[in-house]
Amino acid sequence: AQTIHQWPVAEIKAVGSPLSLGCTIKGKSSPNLYWYWQATGGTLQQLFYSITVGQVESVVQLNLSASRPKDDQFILSTEKLLLSHSGFYLCAWSLEGERLFFGHGTKLSVL
Amino acid sequence: GDQVEQSPSALSLHEGTGSALRCNFTTTMRAVQWFQQNSRGSLINLFYLASGTKENGRLKSTFNSKESYSTLHIRDAQLEDSGTYFCAAEAGDSNYQLIWGSGTKLIIKP
């Protein structure tokens, strides 16, 4: 069975500090991977997607970057957090033309 | 402009009753998915449809690409059905981006 694990579950960070969020998918070879952001009470905004190791496409610019160092790992990061980065970050995976499955998310509070 | 219009934005039902959520598309979509977001924030994939109708327990979803809409029917609502429901559609020009509705906040009352 496929599992998706996101870490950390929650973070409280200071403005200007760095951030790294991670996501690991087990049980699926070469999945498409995605990062989403959700403001409190809002809809989902896709940030990045990756269809293969080492390749990441940006969907929207929010002063964030993403990397896929391994087939089963997707990292979201920034060197300097902004207040506007607060929210809920979700990692997801899918196969081509199939359903999208989400991790449990990371709640980020930037103070 | 907005390509997915989801309605209603909020809905309150008593246990045992039912209703329908709807997404209208302003452009041709190839497929639609429906998700439930629970109180912890987890998103559960309910359906993936490229056409037609699918049923799973008390939930039924239809996607009509020609008439550009999709519906999610809930019958015999239970307390655990509370949450926010989102539709998300695949447009013809991208395999890797979904266009999301704004969500329907569903409250089930005892």
PDB file of C-alpha atoms in Angstrom:
ATOM      1  CA  ALA A   1       0.000   0.000   0.000  1.00  0.00           C
ATOM      2  CA  GLN A   2       1.128   3.508  -0.750  1.00  0.00           C
ATOM      3  CA  THR A   3       1.900   5.854   2.100  1.00  0.00           C
ATOM      4  CA  ILE A   4       2.703   9.544   2.092  1.00  0.00           C
ATOM      5  CA  HIS A   5       4.440  11.108   5.038  1.00  0.00           C
ATOM      6  CA  GLN A   6       4.880  14.819   5.593  1.00  0.00           C
ATOM      7  CA  TRP A   7       7.099  16.494   8.140  1.00  0.00           C
ATOM      8  CA  PRO A   8       6.939  18.377  10.383  1.00  0.00           C
ATOM      9  CA  VAL A   9       3.287  18.327  11.426  1.00  0.00           C
ATOM     10  CA  ALA A  10       3.479  21.951  12.516  1.00  0.00           C
ATOM     11  CA  GLU A  11       6.047  24.739  12.654  1.00  0.00           C
ATOM     12  CA  ILE A  12       6.203  28.129  14.289  1.00  0.00           C
ATOM     13  CA  LYS A  13       8.906  30.277  12.684  1.00  0.00           C
ATOM     14  CA  ALA A  14      10.109  33.843  12.792  1.00  0.00           C
ATOM     15  CA  VAL A  15       9.926  36.184   9.811  1.00  0.00           C
ATOM     16  CA  GLY A  16      13.210  36.047   7.927  1.00  0.00           C
ATOM     17  CA  SER A  17      14.135  32.561   9.134  1.00  0.00           C
ATOM     18  CA  PRO A  18      14.658  29.618   6.774  1.00  0.00           C
ATOM     19  CA  LEU A  19      12.177  26.808   6.219  1.00  0.00           C
ATOM     20  CA  SER A  20      12.321  23.252   4.979  1.00  0.00           C
ATOM     21  CA  LEU A  21       9.284  20.988   4.668  1.00  0.00           C
ATOM     22  CA  GLY A  22       9.515  17.402   3.527  1.00  0.00           C
ATOM     23  CA  CYS A  23       7.385  14.733   1.960  1.00  0.00           C
ATOM     24  CA  THR A  24       8.103  11.043   1.330  1.00  0.00           C
ATOM     25  CA  ILE A  25       6.020   8.638  -0.735  1.00  0.00           C
ATOM     26  CA  LYS A  26       6.449   4.908  -0.227  1.00  0.00           C
ATOM     27  CA  GLY A  27       5.024   2.096  -2.306  1.00  0.00           C
ATOM     28  CA  LYS A  28       4.848   3.869  -5.671  1.00  0.00           C
ATOM     29  CA  SER A  29       7.536   4.112  -8.297  1.00  0.00           C
ATOM     30  CA  SER A  30       8.030   7.426 -10.123  1.00  0.00           C
ATOM     31  CA  PRO A  31       4.909   9.226  -8.931  1.00  0.00           C
ATOM     32  CA  ASN A  32       4.053  12.775  -9.945  1.00  0.00           C
ATOM     33  CA  LEU A  33       4.552  14.940  -6.866  1.00  0.00           C
ATOM     34  CA  TYR A  34       2.916  18.241  -5.915  1.00  0.00           C
ATOM     35  CA  TRP A  35       3.103  20.974  -3.286  1.00  0.00           C
ATOM     36  CA  TYR A  36      -0.023  22.916  -2.395  1.00  0.00           C
ATOM     37  CA  TRP A  37      -0.642  25.852  -0.063  1.00  0.00           C
ATOM     38  CA  GLN A  38      -3.901  26.685   1.642  1.00  0.00           C
ATOM     39  CA  ALA A  39      -4.700  29.869   3.565  1.00  0.00           C
ATOM     40  CA  THR A  40      -6.978  29.397   6.560  1.00  0.00           C
ATOM     41  CA  GLY A  41     -10.495  28.859   5.246  1.00  0.00           C
ATOM     42  CA  GLY A  42      -9.320  29.167   1.660  1.00  0.00           C
ATOM     43  CA  THR A  43      -9.023  27.066  -1.420  1.00  0.00           C
ATOM     44  CA  LEU A  44      -5.934  25.186  -2.513  1.00  0.00           C
ATOM     45  CA  GLN A  45      -3.180  26.840  -4.493  1.00  0.00           C
ATOM     46  CA  GLN A  46      -0.779  24.589  -6.359  1.00  0.00           C
ATOM     47  CA  LEU A  47       2.836  25.706  -5.892  1.00  0.00           C
ATOM     48  CA  PHE A  48       5.022  23.138  -7.649  1.00  0.00           C
ATOM     49  CA  TYR A  49       4.924  19.827  -9.406  1.00  0.00           C
ATOM     50  CA  SER A  50       7.522  17.271 -10.370  1.00  0.00           C
ATOM     51  CA  ILE A  51       7.216  14.362 -12.765  1.00  0.00           C
ATOM     52  CA  THR A  52      10.742  13.020 -12.360  1.00  0.00           C
ATOM     53  CA  VAL A  53      13.778  13.180 -10.086  1.00  0.00           C
ATOM     54  CA  GLY A  54      15.674  16.426 -10.331  1.00  0.00           C
ATOM     55  CA  GLN A  55      12.956  18.275 -12.266  1.00  0.00           C
ATOM     56  CA  VAL A  56      10.544  20.674 -10.624  1.00  0.00           C
ATOM     57  CA  GLU A  57       8.090  23.059 -12.286  1.00  0.00           C
ATOM     58  CA  SER A  58       6.834  26.181 -10.565  1.00  0.00           C
ATOM     59  CA  VAL A  59       3.157  27.021 -10.845  1.00  0.00           C
ATOM     60  CA  VAL A  60       3.082  30.207  -8.785  1.00  0.00           C
ATOM     61  CA  GLN A  61       5.829  32.362  -7.355  1.00  0.00           C
ATOM     62  CA  LEU A  62       5.620  32.799  -3.609  1.00  0.00           C
ATOM     63  CA  ASN A  63       9.349  33.176  -2.781  1.00  0.00           C
ATOM     64  CA  LEU A  64       9.523  29.428  -2.230  1.00  0.00           C
ATOM     65  CA  SER A  65      11.506  26.738  -3.952  1.00  0.00           C
ATOM     66  CA  ALA A  66      11.140  23.001  -4.283  1.00  0.00           C
ATOM     67  CA  SER A  67      13.437  20.119  -5.050  1.00  0.00           C
ATOM     68  CA  ARG A  68      13.126  16.414  -5.740  1.00  0.00           C
ATOM     69  CA  PRO A  69      16.416  14.853  -4.678  1.00  0.00           C
ATOM     70  CA  LYS A  70      15.096  11.279  -4.801  1.00  0.00           C
ATOM     71  CA  ASP A  71      12.238   9.540  -6.603  1.00  0.00           C
ATOM     72  CA  ASP A  72      10.228   9.313  -3.393  1.00  0.00           C
ATOM     73  CA  GLN A  73      11.115  12.656  -1.800  1.00  0.00           C
ATOM     74  CA  PHE A  74       9.888  16.222  -2.346  1.00  0.00           C
ATOM     75  CA  ILE A  75      11.226  19.193  -0.404  1.00  0.00           C
ATOM     76  CA  LEU A  76       9.768  22.696  -0.078  1.00  0.00           C
ATOM     77  CA  SER A  77      12.020  25.438   1.216  1.00  0.00           C
ATOM     78  CA  THR A  78      12.859  29.086   1.489  1.00  0.00           C
ATOM     79  CA  GLU A  79      15.778  30.995   2.950  1.00  0.00           C
ATOM     80  CA  LYS A  80      13.647  33.851   4.281  1.00  0.00           C
ATOM     81  CA  LEU A  81      10.112  33.430   5.497  1.00  0.00           C
ATOM     82  CA  LEU A  82       7.490  36.131   5.074  1.00  0.00           C
ATOM     83  CA  LEU A  83       4.343  36.623   7.130  1.00  0.00           C
ATOM     84  CA  SER A  84       2.364  35.720   4.024  1.00  0.00           C
ATOM     85  CA  HIS A  85       3.878  32.227   4.055  1.00  0.00           C
ATOM     86  CA  SER A  86       1.691  31.246   6.981  1.00  0.00           C
ATOM     87  CA  GLY A  87      -0.863  28.594   6.150  1.00  0.00           C
ATOM     88  CA  PHE A  88      -1.272  24.905   5.526  1.00  0.00           C
ATOM     89  CA  TYR A  89       1.126  23.088   3.202  1.00  0.00           C
ATOM     90  CA  LEU A  90       0.102  19.865   1.571  1.00  0.00           C
ATOM     91  CA  CYS A  91       2.135  17.390  -0.408  1.00  0.00           C
ATOM     92  CA  ALA A  92       0.354  15.141  -2.887  1.00  0.00           C
ATOM     93  CA  TRP A  93       1.064  12.394  -5.380  1.00  0.00           C
ATOM     94  CA  SER A  94      -0.626  10.881  -8.383  1.00  0.00           C
ATOM     95  CA  LEU A  95       0.065   8.671 -11.342  1.00  0.00           C
ATOM     96  CA  GLU A  96      -0.629   9.899 -14.860  1.00  0.00           C
ATOM     97  CA  GLY A  97      -4.353  10.379 -15.386  1.00  0.00           C
ATOM     98  CA  GLU A  98      -5.272   9.051 -11.978  1.00  0.00           C
ATOM     99  CA  ARG A  99      -6.469  10.288  -8.613  1.00  0.00           C
ATOM    100  CA  LEU A 100      -4.587  12.742  -6.442  1.00  0.00           C
ATOM    101  CA  PHE A 101      -3.690  11.677  -2.905  1.00  0.00           C
ATOM    102  CA  PHE A 102      -2.624  14.062  -0.153  1.00  0.00           C
ATOM    103  CA  GLY A 103      -0.435  13.881   2.889  1.00  0.00           C
ATOM    104  CA  HIS A 104      -1.714  15.112   6.250  1.00  0.00           C
ATOM    105  CA  GLY A 105      -0.186  18.541   5.801  1.00  0.00           C
ATOM    106  CA  THR A 106       2.055  20.914   7.741  1.00  0.00           C
ATOM    107  CA  LYS A 107       0.619  23.906   9.567  1.00  0.00           C
ATOM    108  CA  LEU A 108       3.032  26.826   9.346  1.00  0.00           C
ATOM    109  CA  SER A 109       2.755  29.933  11.500  1.00  0.00           C
ATOM    110  CA  VAL A 110       5.136  32.765  10.709  1.00  0.00           C
ATOM    111  CA  LEU A 111       5.416  35.373  13.460  1.00  0.00           C
TER     112      LEU A 111
ATOM    113  CA  GLY B   1     -11.179  34.482 -14.904  1.00  0.00           C
ATOM    114  CA  ASP B   2     -12.514  31.771 -12.629  1.00  0.00           C
ATOM    115  CA  GLN B   3     -12.882  28.495 -14.446  1.00  0.00           C
ATOM    116  CA  VAL B   4     -14.578  26.543 -11.652  1.00  0.00           C
ATOM    117  CA  GLU B   5     -17.621  27.880  -9.837  1.00  0.00           C
ATOM    118  CA  GLN B   6     -18.582  25.787  -6.842  1.00  0.00           C
ATOM    119  CA  SER B   7     -21.890  26.064  -5.007  1.00  0.00           C
ATOM    120  CA  PRO B   8     -23.185  26.419  -2.439  1.00  0.00           C
ATOM    121  CA  SER B   9     -20.370  27.953  -0.398  1.00  0.00           C
ATOM    122  CA  ALA B  10     -21.951  26.625   2.798  1.00  0.00           C
ATOM    123  CA  LEU B  11     -24.608  24.063   3.580  1.00  0.00           C
ATOM    124  CA  SER B  12     -26.227  22.795   6.761  1.00  0.00           C
ATOM    125  CA  LEU B  13     -28.052  19.451   6.836  1.00  0.00           C
ATOM    126  CA  HIS B  14     -29.716  17.396   9.502  1.00  0.00           C
ATOM    127  CA  GLU B  15     -28.573  13.822   9.945  1.00  0.00           C
ATOM    128  CA  GLY B  16     -30.375  11.478   7.609  1.00  0.00           C
ATOM    129  CA  THR B  17     -31.113  14.068   4.950  1.00  0.00           C
ATOM    130  CA  GLY B  18     -29.293  14.711   1.689  1.00  0.00           C
ATOM    131  CA  SER B  19     -28.305  17.355  -0.782  1.00  0.00           C
ATOM    132  CA  ALA B  20     -26.146  18.073  -3.812  1.00  0.00           C
ATOM    133  CA  LEU B  21     -23.048  20.147  -4.395  1.00  0.00           C
ATOM    134  CA  ARG B  22     -22.252  21.460  -7.830  1.00  0.00           C
ATOM    135  CA  CYS B  23     -19.298  22.696  -9.824  1.00  0.00           C
ATOM    136  CA  ASN B  24     -19.774  24.571 -13.077  1.00  0.00           C
ATOM    137  CA  PHE B  25     -16.880  24.940 -15.482  1.00  0.00           C
ATOM    138  CA  THR B  26     -16.376  27.885 -17.797  1.00  0.00           C
ATOM    139  CA  THR B  27     -14.009  25.935 -20.011  1.00  0.00           C
ATOM    140  CA  THR B  28     -13.829  22.340 -21.225  1.00  0.00           C
ATOM    141  CA  MET B  29     -12.472  19.994 -18.574  1.00  0.00           C
ATOM    142  CA  ARG B  30     -11.162  16.469 -19.164  1.00  0.00           C
ATOM    143  CA  ALA B  31     -11.800  15.078 -15.702  1.00  0.00           C
ATOM    144  CA  VAL B  32     -12.927  16.102 -12.238  1.00  0.00           C
ATOM    145  CA  GLN B  33     -12.074  14.973  -8.738  1.00  0.00           C
ATOM    146  CA  TRP B  34     -13.968  15.531  -5.502  1.00  0.00           C
ATOM    147  CA  PHE B  35     -12.311  15.811  -2.101  1.00  0.00           C
ATOM    148  CA  GLN B  36     -13.460  16.052   1.495  1.00  0.00           C
ATOM    149  CA  GLN B  37     -11.305  18.075   3.897  1.00  0.00           C
ATOM    150  CA  ASN B  38     -11.920  17.065   7.488  1.00  0.00           C
ATOM    151  CA  SER B  39     -11.492  19.080  10.678  1.00  0.00           C
ATOM    152  CA  ARG B  40      -7.820  18.063  10.938  1.00  0.00           C
ATOM    153  CA  GLY B  41      -7.150  19.418   7.464  1.00  0.00           C
ATOM    154  CA  SER B  42      -6.655  16.078   5.760  1.00  0.00           C
ATOM    155  CA  LEU B  43      -7.945  15.862   2.189  1.00  0.00           C
ATOM    156  CA  ILE B  44      -9.630  12.617   1.209  1.00  0.00           C
ATOM    157  CA  ASN B  45     -10.115  11.794  -2.442  1.00  0.00           C
ATOM    158  CA  LEU B  46     -13.748  10.786  -2.931  1.00  0.00           C
ATOM    159  CA  PHE B  47     -14.040  10.424  -6.701  1.00  0.00           C
ATOM    160  CA  TYR B  48     -12.154  10.695  -9.968  1.00  0.00           C
ATOM    161  CA  LEU B  49     -14.366  10.963 -13.044  1.00  0.00           C
ATOM    162  CA  ALA B  50     -13.507  11.392 -16.695  1.00  0.00           C
ATOM    163  CA  SER B  51     -17.202  11.035 -17.559  1.00  0.00           C
ATOM    164  CA  GLY B  52     -20.450   9.561 -16.295  1.00  0.00           C
ATOM    165  CA  THR B  53     -21.483   8.678 -12.780  1.00  0.00           C
ATOM    166  CA  LYS B  54     -19.812   6.876  -9.884  1.00  0.00           C
ATOM    167  CA  GLU B  55     -21.272   5.821  -6.596  1.00  0.00           C
ATOM    168  CA  ASN B  56     -19.583   4.959  -3.313  1.00  0.00           C
ATOM    169  CA  GLY B  57     -21.804   4.230  -0.349  1.00  0.00           C
ATOM    170  CA  ARG B  58     -23.909   7.295   0.392  1.00  0.00           C
ATOM    171  CA  LEU B  59     -22.045   9.438  -2.136  1.00  0.00           C
ATOM    172  CA  LYS B  60     -22.676   9.719  -5.851  1.00  0.00           C
ATOM    173  CA  SER B  61     -20.910  11.944  -8.342  1.00  0.00           C
ATOM    174  CA  THR B  62     -21.601  12.844 -11.944  1.00  0.00           C
ATOM    175  CA  PHE B  63     -19.430  14.591 -14.501  1.00  0.00           C
ATOM    176  CA  ASN B  64     -20.932  15.974 -17.702  1.00  0.00           C
ATOM    177  CA  SER B  65     -18.077  17.407 -19.753  1.00  0.00           C
ATOM    178  CA  LYS B  66     -20.362  18.447 -22.613  1.00  0.00           C
ATOM    179  CA  GLU B  67     -22.538  20.577 -20.370  1.00  0.00           C
ATOM    180  CA  SER B  68     -19.555  21.569 -18.206  1.00  0.00           C
ATOM    181  CA  TYR B  69     -20.629  20.603 -14.728  1.00  0.00           C
ATOM    182  CA  SER B  70     -20.140  18.054 -12.016  1.00  0.00           C
ATOM    183  CA  THR B  71     -22.259  17.205  -9.009  1.00  0.00           C
ATOM    184  CA  LEU B  72     -21.702  15.421  -5.714  1.00  0.00           C
ATOM    185  CA  HIS B  73     -24.796  13.976  -4.049  1.00  0.00           C
ATOM    186  CA  ILE B  74     -24.811  13.060  -0.377  1.00  0.00           C
ATOM    187  CA  ARG B  75     -27.695  10.989   0.973  1.00  0.00           C
ATOM    188  CA  ASP B  76     -28.495   9.927   4.531  1.00  0.00           C
ATOM    189  CA  ALA B  77     -25.946  12.413   5.867  1.00  0.00           C
ATOM    190  CA  GLN B  78     -23.959  11.426   8.954  1.00  0.00           C
ATOM    191  CA  LEU B  79     -22.046  13.587  11.443  1.00  0.00           C
ATOM    192  CA  GLU B  80     -18.740  12.403  10.004  1.00  0.00           C
ATOM    193  CA  ASP B  81     -19.687  13.894   6.616  1.00  0.00           C
ATOM    194  CA  SER B  82     -19.059  17.360   8.049  1.00  0.00           C
ATOM    195  CA  GLY B  83     -16.149  19.186   6.471  1.00  0.00           C
ATOM    196  CA  THR B  84     -15.280  21.190   3.403  1.00  0.00           C
ATOM    197  CA  TYR B  85     -15.792  19.651  -0.017  1.00  0.00           C
ATOM    198  CA  PHE B  86     -13.754  20.686  -3.025  1.00  0.00           C
ATOM    199  CA  CYS B  87     -14.026  19.862  -6.668  1.00  0.00           C
ATOM    200  CA  ALA B  88     -10.893  20.052  -8.806  1.00  0.00           C
ATOM    201  CA  ALA B  89     -10.810  19.742 -12.572  1.00  0.00           C
ATOM    202  CA  GLU B  90      -8.219  18.959 -15.221  1.00  0.00           C
ATOM    203  CA  ALA B  91      -8.259  21.434 -18.071  1.00  0.00           C
ATOM    204  CA  GLY B  92      -7.330  20.280 -21.537  1.00  0.00           C
ATOM    205  CA  ASP B  93      -4.036  22.157 -21.657  1.00  0.00           C
ATOM    206  CA  SER B  94      -2.271  20.735 -18.619  1.00  0.00           C
ATOM    207  CA  ASN B  95      -1.670  17.243 -17.316  1.00  0.00           C
ATOM    208  CA  TYR B  96      -0.235  18.413 -14.012  1.00  0.00           C
ATOM    209  CA  GLN B  97      -2.382  21.279 -12.791  1.00  0.00           C
ATOM    210  CA  LEU B  98      -5.834  21.080 -11.300  1.00  0.00           C
ATOM    211  CA  ILE B  99      -8.244  23.990 -11.182  1.00  0.00           C
ATOM    212  CA  TRP B 100      -9.922  24.083  -7.800  1.00  0.00           C
ATOM    213  CA  GLY B 101     -13.345  25.172  -6.703  1.00  0.00           C
ATOM    214  CA  SER B 102     -13.634  27.474  -3.711  1.00  0.00           C
ATOM    215  CA  GLY B 103     -15.162  24.758  -1.529  1.00  0.00           C
ATOM    216  CA  THR B 104     -18.463  23.985   0.173  1.00  0.00           C
ATOM    217  CA  LYS B 105     -18.458  24.008   3.962  1.00  0.00           C
ATOM    218  CA  LEU B 106     -20.873  21.284   5.039  1.00  0.00           C
ATOM    219  CA  ILE B 107     -22.213  21.066   8.588  1.00  0.00           C
ATOM    220  CA  ILE B 108     -24.242  18.054   9.650  1.00  0.00           C
ATOM    221  CA  LYS B 109     -26.497  18.645  12.637  1.00  0.00           C
ATOM    222  CA  PRO B 110     -27.815  15.909  14.935  1.00  0.00           C
TER     223      PRO B 110
END
